[in-house]
CSV table of C-alpha atoms and ligand atoms in Angstrom, one decimal:
chain,number,residue,atom,x,y,z
S,7,MET,CA,20.5,-13.4,-51.0
S,8,PRO,CA,19.5,-10.8,-53.5
S,9,LEU,CA,15.9,-9.8,-53.7
S,10,ARG,CA,13.9,-11.0,-56.7
S,11,LEU,CA,10.3,-10.4,-55.5
S,12,ILE,CA,8.7,-7.5,-53.7
S,13,ILE,CA,5.1,-8.0,-52.4
S,14,PHE,CA,3.1,-5.0,-51.3
S,15,ASP,CA,0.0,-4.9,-49.2
S,16,PHE,CA,-2.6,-2.5,-50.6
S,17,ASP,CA,-4.8,-0.7,-48.1
S,18,GLY,CA,-2.8,1.5,-45.8
S,19,THR,CA,0.5,0.5,-47.5
S,20,LEU,CA,0.0,1.9,-51.0
S,21,THR,CA,-3.0,4.0,-50.0
S,22,ASP,CA,-3.2,7.0,-47.6
S,23,ILE,CA,-5.2,5.6,-44.8
S,24,GLY,CA,-5.6,9.0,-43.2
S,25,ARG,CA,-7.4,10.5,-46.1
S,26,GLU,CA,-9.3,7.3,-47.0
S,27,GLY,CA,-10.1,6.6,-43.4
S,28,ASP,CA,-11.9,9.9,-42.9
S,29,GLN,CA,-14.1,9.3,-45.9
S,30,PHE,CA,-14.8,5.7,-44.7
S,31,GLU,CA,-15.6,6.7,-41.1
S,32,ALA,CA,-18.0,9.4,-42.2
S,33,ALA,CA,-19.8,7.1,-44.6
S,34,TYR,CA,-20.0,4.2,-42.1
S,35,GLU,CA,-21.2,6.4,-39.3
S,36,GLY,CA,-23.8,8.0,-41.6
S,37,MET,CA,-25.2,4.6,-42.4
S,38,VAL,CA,-25.2,3.4,-38.8
S,39,LEU,CA,-27.2,6.5,-37.8
S,40,ARG,CA,-29.6,6.1,-40.6
S,41,ILE,CA,-30.3,2.5,-39.6
S,42,PHE,CA,-30.4,2.9,-35.8
S,43,GLY,CA,-31.4,6.5,-35.4
S,44,GLN,CA,-29.7,9.9,-35.6
S,45,ASP,CA,-29.8,10.2,-31.8
S,46,ARG,CA,-27.2,7.3,-31.5
S,47,ARG,CA,-24.2,9.3,-32.6
S,48,GLU,CA,-22.7,9.5,-29.1
S,49,ALA,CA,-23.2,5.8,-28.5
S,50,TRP,CA,-21.5,5.0,-31.9
S,51,ARG,CA,-18.5,7.3,-31.1
S,52,THR,CA,-18.2,5.7,-27.6
S,53,ALA,CA,-18.1,2.3,-29.3
S,54,ILE,CA,-15.3,3.4,-31.6
S,55,ALA,CA,-13.3,5.0,-28.8
S,56,GLY,CA,-13.7,1.8,-26.7
S,57,VAL,CA,-12.2,-0.3,-29.5
S,58,ARG,CA,-9.2,2.1,-29.7
S,59,ALA,CA,-8.8,2.0,-26.0
S,60,ASP,CA,-8.9,-1.8,-25.8
S,61,ALA,CA,-6.6,-2.5,-28.7
S,62,PRO,CA,-4.2,-4.3,-29.2
S,63,GLU,CA,-5.4,-6.9,-26.6
S,64,LEU,CA,-8.8,-6.5,-28.4
S,65,GLY,CA,-8.1,-8.2,-31.7
S,66,TRP,CA,-9.9,-8.3,-35.0
S,67,ASP,CA,-11.5,-11.7,-35.1
S,68,MET,CA,-13.3,-12.8,-38.3
S,69,GLY,CA,-14.3,-16.1,-36.7
S,70,SER,CA,-11.1,-18.0,-36.4
S,71,GLY,CA,-9.3,-16.0,-33.7
S,72,ALA,CA,-7.7,-12.6,-33.1
S,73,ALA,CA,-5.8,-11.8,-36.3
S,74,ALA,CA,-4.7,-8.1,-35.9
S,75,PRO,CA,-5.0,-5.3,-33.4
S,76,GLY,CA,-8.5,-3.9,-33.2
S,77,ASP,CA,-7.3,-0.4,-34.1
S,78,ALA,CA,-5.1,-1.4,-37.0
S,79,ASP,CA,-7.2,0.6,-39.5
S,80,PRO,CA,-10.5,2.4,-39.6
S,81,TYR,CA,-12.1,-0.5,-41.5
S,82,ILE,CA,-11.2,-3.0,-38.7
S,83,ALA,CA,-12.1,-0.6,-35.9
S,84,ALA,CA,-15.6,0.1,-37.4
S,85,THR,CA,-16.3,-3.6,-37.8
S,86,LEU,CA,-15.4,-4.2,-34.1
S,87,ALA,CA,-17.2,-1.1,-32.9
S,88,LEU,CA,-20.4,-2.3,-34.6
S,89,GLY,CA,-20.4,-5.4,-32.4
S,90,ARG,CA,-20.1,-3.3,-29.3
S,91,PHE,CA,-22.7,-0.8,-30.5
S,92,CYS,CA,-25.2,-3.6,-31.2
S,93,THR,CA,-24.6,-5.1,-27.8
S,94,GLU,CA,-25.1,-1.8,-26.1
S,95,LEU,CA,-28.4,-1.3,-28.0
S,96,ASP,CA,-29.5,-4.7,-26.5
S,97,LEU,CA,-31.6,-5.7,-29.6
S,98,PRO,CA,-32.4,-9.4,-29.4
S,99,THR,CA,-31.6,-10.0,-33.1
S,100,LEU,CA,-28.2,-8.3,-33.0
S,101,SER,CA,-26.9,-8.4,-29.4
S,102,GLY,CA,-24.9,-10.9,-27.4
S,103,GLU,CA,-23.2,-14.1,-28.2
S,104,ASP,CA,-26.1,-16.1,-29.5
S,105,PRO,CA,-24.9,-17.6,-32.8
S,106,LYS,CA,-27.8,-16.2,-34.8
S,107,ALA,CA,-27.3,-12.7,-33.5
S,108,ARG,CA,-23.5,-13.0,-34.2
S,109,LYS,CA,-24.3,-14.1,-37.8
S,110,THR,CA,-26.8,-11.3,-38.3
S,111,ARG,CA,-24.3,-8.8,-36.9
S,112,GLY,CA,-21.6,-10.2,-39.1
S,113,GLU,CA,-23.8,-9.8,-42.2
S,114,LEU,CA,-24.7,-6.3,-41.2
S,115,GLY,CA,-21.0,-5.4,-40.7
S,116,GLY,CA,-20.1,-7.0,-44.0
S,117,ALA,CA,-22.8,-5.0,-45.8
S,118,LEU,CA,-21.8,-1.7,-44.1
S,119,TYR,CA,-18.1,-2.3,-44.8
S,120,GLN,CA,-18.7,-3.0,-48.5
S,121,ALA,CA,-20.9,0.1,-48.9
S,122,ALA,CA,-18.6,2.4,-47.1
S,123,TYR,CA,-15.4,1.0,-48.7
S,124,GLY,CA,-17.0,0.9,-52.1
S,125,ALA,CA,-18.0,4.6,-51.9
S,126,LEU,CA,-14.6,6.0,-51.0
S,127,HIS,CA,-12.3,7.6,-53.5
S,128,PRO,CA,-8.9,5.9,-53.4
S,129,ALA,CA,-6.3,8.2,-52.0
S,130,PHE,CA,-2.7,7.0,-52.7
S,131,ARG,CA,0.3,8.1,-50.8
S,132,GLU,CA,2.2,10.8,-52.5
S,133,ASP,CA,5.2,8.5,-53.1
S,134,THR,CA,3.3,5.4,-54.2
S,135,VAL,CA,4.1,5.7,-57.9
S,136,ARG,CA,7.7,6.5,-57.3
S,137,VAL,CA,8.1,3.5,-55.0
S,138,LEU,CA,6.3,1.0,-57.3
S,139,GLU,CA,8.4,2.2,-60.3
S,140,ALA,CA,11.6,1.9,-58.3
S,141,ALA,CA,10.6,-1.6,-57.1
S,142,MET,CA,9.9,-2.7,-60.7
S,143,ALA,CA,13.3,-1.4,-61.8
S,144,ALA,CA,15.1,-3.1,-58.9
S,145,VAL,CA,13.7,-6.7,-59.0
S,146,PRO,CA,12.1,-8.9,-61.7
S,147,PHE,CA,8.8,-9.4,-59.9
S,148,VAL,CA,6.5,-7.1,-58.0
S,149,ARG,CA,3.1,-8.1,-56.8
S,150,VAL,CA,0.2,-6.8,-54.6
S,151,VAL,CA,-1.3,-9.3,-52.1
S,152,THR,CA,-4.4,-7.9,-50.5
S,153,ASN,CA,-7.6,-8.9,-48.6
S,154,SER,CA,-9.5,-6.7,-51.1
S,155,SER,CA,-10.8,-8.1,-54.4
S,156,THR,CA,-8.3,-8.6,-57.2
S,157,ALA,CA,-10.6,-6.8,-59.6
S,158,LYS,CA,-11.2,-3.8,-57.4
S,159,VAL,CA,-7.5,-3.3,-56.6
S,160,THR,CA,-6.5,-3.8,-60.2
S,161,GLU,CA,-9.1,-1.1,-61.1
S,162,LYS,CA,-7.8,1.3,-58.4
S,163,LEU,CA,-4.2,0.9,-59.6
S,164,ARG,CA,-5.0,1.6,-63.3
S,165,PRO,CA,-5.2,5.5,-63.0
S,166,LEU,CA,-1.7,5.5,-61.5
S,167,GLY,CA,-0.4,5.0,-65.1
S,168,LEU,CA,2.5,2.7,-64.1
S,169,SER,CA,5.0,1.8,-66.8
S,170,ARG,CA,3.7,-1.8,-66.7
S,171,PRO,CA,0.8,-3.4,-64.8
S,172,ILE,CA,1.4,-5.0,-61.5
S,173,GLY,CA,0.0,-8.4,-60.7
S,174,VAL,CA,-2.6,-8.4,-57.9
S,175,ALA,CA,-3.5,-11.4,-55.8
S,176,GLY,CA,-6.7,-10.5,-53.9
S,177,ASP,CA,-9.0,-12.1,-51.4
S,178,ALA,CA,-5.9,-13.3,-49.4
S,179,ARG,CA,-7.9,-13.4,-46.2
S,180,LYS,CA,-4.8,-12.7,-44.1
S,181,PHE,CA,-7.0,-12.7,-41.1
S,182,GLU,CA,-8.0,-16.4,-41.5
S,183,ILE,CA,-6.2,-18.6,-39.0
S,184,SER,CA,-6.4,-22.0,-40.6
S,185,GLU,CA,-4.3,-24.7,-42.1
S,186,PRO,CA,-3.0,-24.2,-45.7
S,187,THR,CA,-4.1,-26.5,-48.5
S,188,THR,CA,-0.5,-26.6,-49.9
S,189,GLN,CA,2.9,-27.3,-48.3
S,190,GLY,CA,6.5,-26.3,-48.8
S,191,PHE,CA,8.3,-23.0,-48.4
S,192,GLY,CA,9.0,-23.7,-44.7
S,193,ILE,CA,5.3,-23.7,-43.6
S,194,GLY,CA,5.9,-26.9,-41.6
S,195,GLY,CA,8.2,-24.9,-39.3
S,196,VAL,CA,5.7,-22.1,-38.5
S,197,GLY,CA,4.1,-22.8,-35.1
S,198,SER,CA,0.5,-22.2,-34.3
S,199,VAL,CA,1.1,-19.6,-31.5
S,200,TRP,CA,3.8,-17.1,-30.8
S,201,GLN,CA,3.9,-15.2,-27.5
S,202,VAL,CA,5.6,-11.9,-27.9
S,203,PRO,CA,6.5,-9.2,-25.3
S,204,GLY,CA,3.9,-6.5,-24.9
S,205,LEU,CA,0.9,-8.6,-25.8
S,206,ARG,CA,-1.0,-10.9,-23.5
S,207,ARG,CA,-3.0,-12.7,-26.2
S,208,PRO,CA,-0.9,-15.0,-28.4
S,209,ILE,CA,-0.1,-14.2,-32.1
S,210,GLN,CA,-1.4,-16.9,-34.4
S,211,PRO,CA,0.9,-17.0,-37.4
S,212,ARG,CA,-0.6,-19.9,-39.3
S,213,ARG,CA,-2.8,-18.1,-41.9
S,214,GLY,CA,-3.7,-20.9,-44.3
S,215,ARG,CA,-5.2,-18.8,-47.0
S,216,TYR,CA,-2.5,-16.2,-47.0
S,217,PHE,CA,0.1,-18.9,-47.2
S,218,ASP,CA,-1.6,-20.5,-50.2
S,219,VAL,CA,-1.7,-17.1,-52.0
S,220,LEU,CA,2.0,-16.5,-51.2
S,221,ALA,CA,3.0,-20.0,-52.2
S,222,ASP,CA,1.2,-19.5,-55.6
S,223,VAL,CA,3.2,-16.3,-56.1
S,224,TRP,CA,6.5,-18.1,-55.3
S,225,ARG,CA,5.6,-21.0,-57.6
S,226,ASP,CA,4.5,-18.6,-60.5
S,227,THR,CA,7.7,-16.5,-60.2
S,228,GLY,CA,10.1,-19.3,-59.4
S,229,THR,CA,11.3,-17.4,-56.3
S,230,THR,CA,11.7,-18.3,-52.6
S,231,PRO,CA,10.7,-16.6,-49.4
S,232,GLN,CA,14.4,-15.8,-48.9
S,233,GLU,CA,14.4,-13.8,-52.1
S,234,THR,CA,11.3,-11.9,-51.1
S,235,LEU,CA,10.6,-8.6,-49.4
S,236,VAL,CA,7.0,-8.1,-48.0
S,237,VAL,CA,5.9,-4.5,-47.4
S,238,GLY,CA,2.9,-3.9,-45.1
S,239,ASP,CA,1.3,-1.6,-42.6
S,240,ILE,CA,0.0,-4.2,-40.1
S,241,VAL,CA,2.8,-6.3,-38.6
S,242,GLU,CA,0.6,-9.1,-37.3
S,243,LEU,CA,-1.5,-9.4,-40.4
S,244,ASP,CA,1.0,-8.7,-43.3
S,245,LEU,CA,4.5,-9.5,-42.0
S,246,VAL,CA,4.5,-12.2,-39.3
S,247,LEU,CA,3.8,-15.2,-41.6
S,248,PRO,CA,6.3,-14.2,-44.4
S,249,GLY,CA,8.9,-13.2,-41.8
S,250,LEU,CA,8.7,-16.6,-40.1
S,251,LEU,CA,9.0,-18.2,-43.5
S,252,GLY,CA,12.3,-16.4,-44.0
S,253,ALA,CA,11.2,-13.4,-46.1
S,254,SER,CA,12.5,-9.9,-45.5
S,255,VAL,CA,9.8,-7.5,-44.2
S,256,HIS,CA,9.3,-3.8,-44.2
S,257,TYR,CA,6.8,-2.2,-41.9
S,258,VAL,CA,5.2,1.1,-43.1
S,259,ALA,CA,4.6,2.5,-39.7
S,260,ARG,CA,1.1,3.5,-38.6
S,261,GLU,CA,0.6,6.6,-36.5
S,262,ARG,CA,0.0,4.3,-33.5
S,263,THR,CA,2.5,1.4,-33.5
S,264,HIS,CA,2.1,-1.0,-30.5
S,265,SER,CA,5.1,-2.1,-28.5
S,266,TYR,CA,4.5,-5.7,-29.4
S,267,GLU,CA,4.7,-4.8,-33.1
S,268,SER,CA,8.2,-3.3,-32.5
S,269,ALA,CA,9.1,-6.5,-30.6
S,270,ILE,CA,8.2,-8.7,-33.5
S,271,LEU,CA,10.3,-6.6,-35.9
S,272,ARG,CA,13.2,-6.8,-33.5
S,273,ALA,CA,12.8,-10.6,-33.3
S,274,PHE,CA,13.3,-10.7,-37.1
S,275,GLY,CA,16.6,-8.9,-36.8
S,276,GLU,CA,18.3,-7.5,-39.9
S,277,LYS,CA,15.5,-8.9,-42.1
S,278,ALA,CA,13.1,-6.3,-40.8
S,279,THR,CA,13.1,-2.5,-41.4
S,280,MET,CA,10.5,0.2,-40.8
S,281,GLY,CA,9.7,3.8,-41.6
S,282,ARG,CA,6.8,6.2,-41.6
S,283,ALA,CA,7.0,7.1,-45.3
S,284,LEU,CA,6.4,4.4,-47.9
S,285,SER,CA,9.6,5.6,-49.7
S,286,ASP,CA,11.7,4.5,-46.7
S,287,VAL,CA,11.5,1.1,-48.2
S,288,LEU,CA,13.7,2.3,-51.0
S,289,THR,CA,16.7,1.9,-48.7
S,290,ARG,CA,16.1,-1.9,-49.1
S,291,LEU,CA,16.6,-1.8,-52.8
S,292,GLY,CA,20.2,-0.9,-52.8
I,323,MG,MG1,-2.9,-2.8,-45.0
């Protein structure tokens, strides 16, 4: 079936996570040290290294279950590291599994994330403009679906000077494991757990909010999952749900791709492709 819709993830897919990540990590670490003391640098870096070492079994969990590998990007890794760091500090208001401490830690993490993310200068990939223009020339509909806010991403895309604006659907909360509020598009056939080789914890594909956002795009454009290509840099977060719904998927490979991510792509067969450069997706456009 010919493609009629291409959906891009934003952070790490259209942006250069290497350059952005460095800015983000420095800003985040700076704030952590200002809050907890400049002598905590080593403890902070140990926490970050621990997260990287324990991923992907260590998953990013925003309260509904593990949703992505803990090292999937610097934003996720910092959020997880903060939890470990606070537990190491053994502060009663921030440490351990007490619900109040978890909540306070979550709020602190949210505030630090917003501040560090908000301060960074967006760094796009060198081929982002070329790929977006080629996508718009190849299919009738191109959209960005992202966990970031619609307004912020729309604002970040503006300086690219694209020949026409691209619709952004933000706040997709792809990490939220929940039931969708709408039906259709094959969601009934998507199971709640998927055990894949190379990962002991199960994948949880039912991302209710992400599905609702995708379903809105399909309704708005009059397209189907089978006519859609989804492009993302985190297999578990961006590609598993649309892939199981019948969409084609393209993985823009991170530097460290886990074996279970490759196993998922193999399970999708010919519908799945991957490449290190964003422009590798152009081979899908014929
Ligand atoms: Mg991403």
